[in-house]
Tab-separated table of N, CA and C and ligand atoms in Angstrom:
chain	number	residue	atom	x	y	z
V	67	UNK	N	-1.999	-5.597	11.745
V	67	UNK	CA	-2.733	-4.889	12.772
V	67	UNK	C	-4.146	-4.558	12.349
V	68	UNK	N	-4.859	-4.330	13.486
V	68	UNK	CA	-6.263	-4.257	12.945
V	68	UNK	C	-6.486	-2.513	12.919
V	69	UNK	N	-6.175	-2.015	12.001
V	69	UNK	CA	-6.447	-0.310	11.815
V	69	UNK	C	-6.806	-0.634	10.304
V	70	UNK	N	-7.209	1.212	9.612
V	70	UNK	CA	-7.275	1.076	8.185
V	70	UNK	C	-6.051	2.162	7.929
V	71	UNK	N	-5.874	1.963	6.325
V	71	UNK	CA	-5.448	2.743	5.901
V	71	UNK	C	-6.297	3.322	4.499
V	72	UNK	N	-6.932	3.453	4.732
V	72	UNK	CA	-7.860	3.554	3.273
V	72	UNK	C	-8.541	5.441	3.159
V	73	UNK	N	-7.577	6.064	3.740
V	73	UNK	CA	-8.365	7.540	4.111
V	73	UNK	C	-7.579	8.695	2.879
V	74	UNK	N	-8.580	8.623	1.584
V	74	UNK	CA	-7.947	9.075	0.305
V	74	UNK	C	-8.211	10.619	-0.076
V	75	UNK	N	-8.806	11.055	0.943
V	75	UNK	CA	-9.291	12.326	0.930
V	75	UNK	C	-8.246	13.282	0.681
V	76	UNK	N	-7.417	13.366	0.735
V	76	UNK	CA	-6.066	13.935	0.565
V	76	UNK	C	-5.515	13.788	-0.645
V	77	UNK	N	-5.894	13.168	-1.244
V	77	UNK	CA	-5.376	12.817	-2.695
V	77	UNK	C	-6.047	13.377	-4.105
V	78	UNK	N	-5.416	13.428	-5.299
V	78	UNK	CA	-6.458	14.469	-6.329
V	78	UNK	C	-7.105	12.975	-7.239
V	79	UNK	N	-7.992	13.458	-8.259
V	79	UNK	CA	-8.070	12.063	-8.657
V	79	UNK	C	-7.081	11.674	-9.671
V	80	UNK	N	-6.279	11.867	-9.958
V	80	UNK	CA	-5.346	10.866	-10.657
V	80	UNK	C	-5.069	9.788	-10.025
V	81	UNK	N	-4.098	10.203	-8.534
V	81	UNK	CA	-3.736	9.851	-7.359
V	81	UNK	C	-5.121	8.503	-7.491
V	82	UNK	N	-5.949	8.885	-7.003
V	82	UNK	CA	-7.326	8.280	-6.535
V	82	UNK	C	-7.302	6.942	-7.134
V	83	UNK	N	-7.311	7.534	-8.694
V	83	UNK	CA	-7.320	6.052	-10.321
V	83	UNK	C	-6.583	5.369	-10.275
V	84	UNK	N	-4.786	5.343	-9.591
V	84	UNK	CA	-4.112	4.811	-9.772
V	84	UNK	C	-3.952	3.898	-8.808
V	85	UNK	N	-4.806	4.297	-7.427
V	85	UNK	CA	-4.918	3.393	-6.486
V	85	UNK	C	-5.522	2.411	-7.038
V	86	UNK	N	-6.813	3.013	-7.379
V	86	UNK	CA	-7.926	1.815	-7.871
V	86	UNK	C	-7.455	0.735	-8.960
V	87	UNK	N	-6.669	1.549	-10.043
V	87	UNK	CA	-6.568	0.407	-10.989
V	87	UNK	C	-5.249	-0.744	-10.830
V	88	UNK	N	-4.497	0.028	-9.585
V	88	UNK	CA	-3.642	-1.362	-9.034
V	88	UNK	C	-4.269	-2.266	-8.114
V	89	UNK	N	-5.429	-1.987	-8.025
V	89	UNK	CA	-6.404	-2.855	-6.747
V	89	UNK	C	-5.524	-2.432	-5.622
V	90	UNK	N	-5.534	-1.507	-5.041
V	90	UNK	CA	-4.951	-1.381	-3.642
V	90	UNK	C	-5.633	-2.229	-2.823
V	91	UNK	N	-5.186	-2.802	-1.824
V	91	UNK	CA	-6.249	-3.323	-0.382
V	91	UNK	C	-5.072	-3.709	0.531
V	92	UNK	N	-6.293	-2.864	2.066
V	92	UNK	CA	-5.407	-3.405	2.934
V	92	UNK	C	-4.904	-4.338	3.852
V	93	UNK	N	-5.387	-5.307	3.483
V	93	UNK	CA	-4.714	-6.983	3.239
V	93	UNK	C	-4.152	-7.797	2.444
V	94	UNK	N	-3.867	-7.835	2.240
V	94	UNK	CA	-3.086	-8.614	1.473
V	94	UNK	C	-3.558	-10.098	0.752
V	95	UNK	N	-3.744	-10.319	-0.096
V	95	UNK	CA	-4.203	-12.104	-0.326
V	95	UNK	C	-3.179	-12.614	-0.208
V	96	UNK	N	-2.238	-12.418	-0.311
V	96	UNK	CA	-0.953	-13.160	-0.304
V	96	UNK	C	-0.015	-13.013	0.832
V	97	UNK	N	-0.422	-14.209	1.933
V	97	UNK	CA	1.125	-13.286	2.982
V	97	UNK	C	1.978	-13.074	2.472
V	98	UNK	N	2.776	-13.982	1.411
V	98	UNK	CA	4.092	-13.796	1.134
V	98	UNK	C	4.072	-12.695	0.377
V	99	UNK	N	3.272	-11.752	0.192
V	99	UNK	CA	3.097	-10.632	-0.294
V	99	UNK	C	2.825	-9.365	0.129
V	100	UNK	N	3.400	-8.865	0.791
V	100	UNK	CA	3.017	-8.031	1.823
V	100	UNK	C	3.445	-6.811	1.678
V	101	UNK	N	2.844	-5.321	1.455
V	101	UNK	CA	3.543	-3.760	1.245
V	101	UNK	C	4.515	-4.061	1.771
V	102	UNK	N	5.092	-4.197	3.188
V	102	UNK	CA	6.296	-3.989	3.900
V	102	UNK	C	7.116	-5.303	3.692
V	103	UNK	N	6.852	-5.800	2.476
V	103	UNK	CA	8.038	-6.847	1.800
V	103	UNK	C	7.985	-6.310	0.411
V	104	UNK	N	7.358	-4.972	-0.227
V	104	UNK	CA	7.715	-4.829	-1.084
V	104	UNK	C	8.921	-4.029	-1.907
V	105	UNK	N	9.472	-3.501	-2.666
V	105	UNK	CA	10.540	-2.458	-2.491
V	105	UNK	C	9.622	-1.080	-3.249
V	106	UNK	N	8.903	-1.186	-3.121
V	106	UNK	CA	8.201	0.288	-3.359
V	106	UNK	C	7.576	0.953	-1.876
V	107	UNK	N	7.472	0.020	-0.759
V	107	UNK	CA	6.897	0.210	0.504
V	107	UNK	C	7.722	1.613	1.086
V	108	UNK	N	7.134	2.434	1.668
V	108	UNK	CA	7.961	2.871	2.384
V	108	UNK	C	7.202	3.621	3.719
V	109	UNK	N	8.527	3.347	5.004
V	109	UNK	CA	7.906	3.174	6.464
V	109	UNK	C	7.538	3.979	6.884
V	110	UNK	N	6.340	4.021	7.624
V	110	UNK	CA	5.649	5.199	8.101
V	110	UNK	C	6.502	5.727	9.218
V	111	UNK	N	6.272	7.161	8.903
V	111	UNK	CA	7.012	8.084	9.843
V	111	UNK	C	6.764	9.060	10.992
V	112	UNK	N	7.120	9.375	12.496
V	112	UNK	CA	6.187	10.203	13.292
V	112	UNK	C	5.458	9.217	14.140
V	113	UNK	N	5.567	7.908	14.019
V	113	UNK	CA	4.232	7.383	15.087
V	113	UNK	C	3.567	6.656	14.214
V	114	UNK	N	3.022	7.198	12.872
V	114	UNK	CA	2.154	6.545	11.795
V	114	UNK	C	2.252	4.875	12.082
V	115	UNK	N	0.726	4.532	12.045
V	115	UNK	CA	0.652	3.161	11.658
V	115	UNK	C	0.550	2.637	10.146
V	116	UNK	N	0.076	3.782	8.912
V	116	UNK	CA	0.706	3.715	8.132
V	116	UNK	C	1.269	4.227	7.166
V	117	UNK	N	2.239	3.296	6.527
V	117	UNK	CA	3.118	3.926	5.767
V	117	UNK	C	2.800	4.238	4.312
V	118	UNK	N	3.543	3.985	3.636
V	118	UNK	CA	3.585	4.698	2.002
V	118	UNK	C	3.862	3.891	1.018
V	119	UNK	N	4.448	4.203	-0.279
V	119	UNK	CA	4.705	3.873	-1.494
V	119	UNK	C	4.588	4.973	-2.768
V	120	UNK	N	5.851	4.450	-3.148
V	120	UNK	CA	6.712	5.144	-4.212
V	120	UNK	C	5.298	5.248	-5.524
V	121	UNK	N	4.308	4.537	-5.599
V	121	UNK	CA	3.642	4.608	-6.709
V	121	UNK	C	2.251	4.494	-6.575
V	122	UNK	N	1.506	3.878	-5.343
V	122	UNK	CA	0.451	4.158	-5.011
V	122	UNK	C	0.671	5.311	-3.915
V	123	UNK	N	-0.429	6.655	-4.498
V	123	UNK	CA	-0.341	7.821	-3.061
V	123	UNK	C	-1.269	7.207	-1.736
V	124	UNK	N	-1.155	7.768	-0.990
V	124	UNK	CA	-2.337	7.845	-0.066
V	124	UNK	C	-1.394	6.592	1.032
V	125	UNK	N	-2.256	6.605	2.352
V	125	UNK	CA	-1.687	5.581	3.021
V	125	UNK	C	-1.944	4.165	2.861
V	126	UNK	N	-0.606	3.542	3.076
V	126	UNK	CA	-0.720	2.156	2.701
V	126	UNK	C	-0.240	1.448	4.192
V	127	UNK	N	-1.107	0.023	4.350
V	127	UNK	CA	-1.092	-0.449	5.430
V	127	UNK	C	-0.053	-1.538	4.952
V	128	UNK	N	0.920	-1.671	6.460
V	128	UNK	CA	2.404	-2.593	6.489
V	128	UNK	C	1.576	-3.914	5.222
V	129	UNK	N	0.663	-4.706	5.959
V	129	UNK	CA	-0.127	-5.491	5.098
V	129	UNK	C	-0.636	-5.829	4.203
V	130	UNK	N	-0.771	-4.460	3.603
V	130	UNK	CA	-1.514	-4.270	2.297
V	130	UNK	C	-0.793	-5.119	1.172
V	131	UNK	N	-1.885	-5.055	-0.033
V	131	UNK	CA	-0.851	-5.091	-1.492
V	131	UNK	C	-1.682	-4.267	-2.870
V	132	UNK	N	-0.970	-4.603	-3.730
V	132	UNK	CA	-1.318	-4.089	-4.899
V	132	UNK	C	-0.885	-4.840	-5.872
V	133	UNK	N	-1.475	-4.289	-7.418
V	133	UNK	CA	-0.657	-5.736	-8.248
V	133	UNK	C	0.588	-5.039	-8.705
V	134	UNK	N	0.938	-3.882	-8.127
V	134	UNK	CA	2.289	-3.705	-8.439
V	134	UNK	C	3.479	-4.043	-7.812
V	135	UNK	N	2.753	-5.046	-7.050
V	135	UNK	CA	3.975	-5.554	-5.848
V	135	UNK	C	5.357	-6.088	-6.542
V	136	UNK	N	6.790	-5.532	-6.030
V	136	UNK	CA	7.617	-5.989	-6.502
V	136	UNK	C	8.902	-6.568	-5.407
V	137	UNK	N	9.654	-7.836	-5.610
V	137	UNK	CA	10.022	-7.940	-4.582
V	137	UNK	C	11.353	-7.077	-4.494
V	138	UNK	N	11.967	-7.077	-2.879
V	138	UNK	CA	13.347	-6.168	-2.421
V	138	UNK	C	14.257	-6.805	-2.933
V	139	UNK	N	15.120	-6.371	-3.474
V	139	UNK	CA	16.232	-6.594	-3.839
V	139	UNK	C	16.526	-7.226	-2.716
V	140	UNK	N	17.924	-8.761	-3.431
V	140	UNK	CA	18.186	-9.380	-2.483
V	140	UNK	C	19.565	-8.857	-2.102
C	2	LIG	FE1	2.032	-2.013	-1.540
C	2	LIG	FE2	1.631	-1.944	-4.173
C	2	LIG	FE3	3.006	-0.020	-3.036
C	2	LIG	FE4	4.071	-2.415	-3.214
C	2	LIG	S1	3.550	-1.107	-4.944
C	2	LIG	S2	4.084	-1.077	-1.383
C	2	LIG	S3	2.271	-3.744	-2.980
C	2	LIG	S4	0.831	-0.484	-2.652
């Protein structure tokens, strides 16, 4: 979808560093790589367009990735 999720203001800087040094972004280079194919993803709640993750804070878009992407258990 075409929205962001990149709004970190809410976060302290640890939070902040750990985004950065997993390269957060909210696209993905990899389709087959996608937050909402990862098992750290988790679904936004309330309406939210986006959701979360267990290890990057702040909002993460369905699309996004990071290099901590790991895949779901099969
Ligand atoms: Fe997205 Fe990275 Fe979190 Fe996986 S670990 S959901 S790729 S931000």
């Amino acid at each position: 979808g075409d929205f962001s999720c990149n709004d970190v203001s809410g976060l302290n800087d640890a939070d902040k560093a750990t985004r950065e040094s997993l390269k957060y972004v909210d696209k993905t280079p990899d389709p087959a790589k996608p937050c909402d194919g990862c098992a750290l993803y988790t679904q936004p709640t309330g309406g939210a367009q986006c959701g979360g993750c267990t290890v990057v804070k702040g909002p993460i878009h369905p699309k996004g990735y990071c290099t901590a992407w790991a895949p779901k258990p099969a």
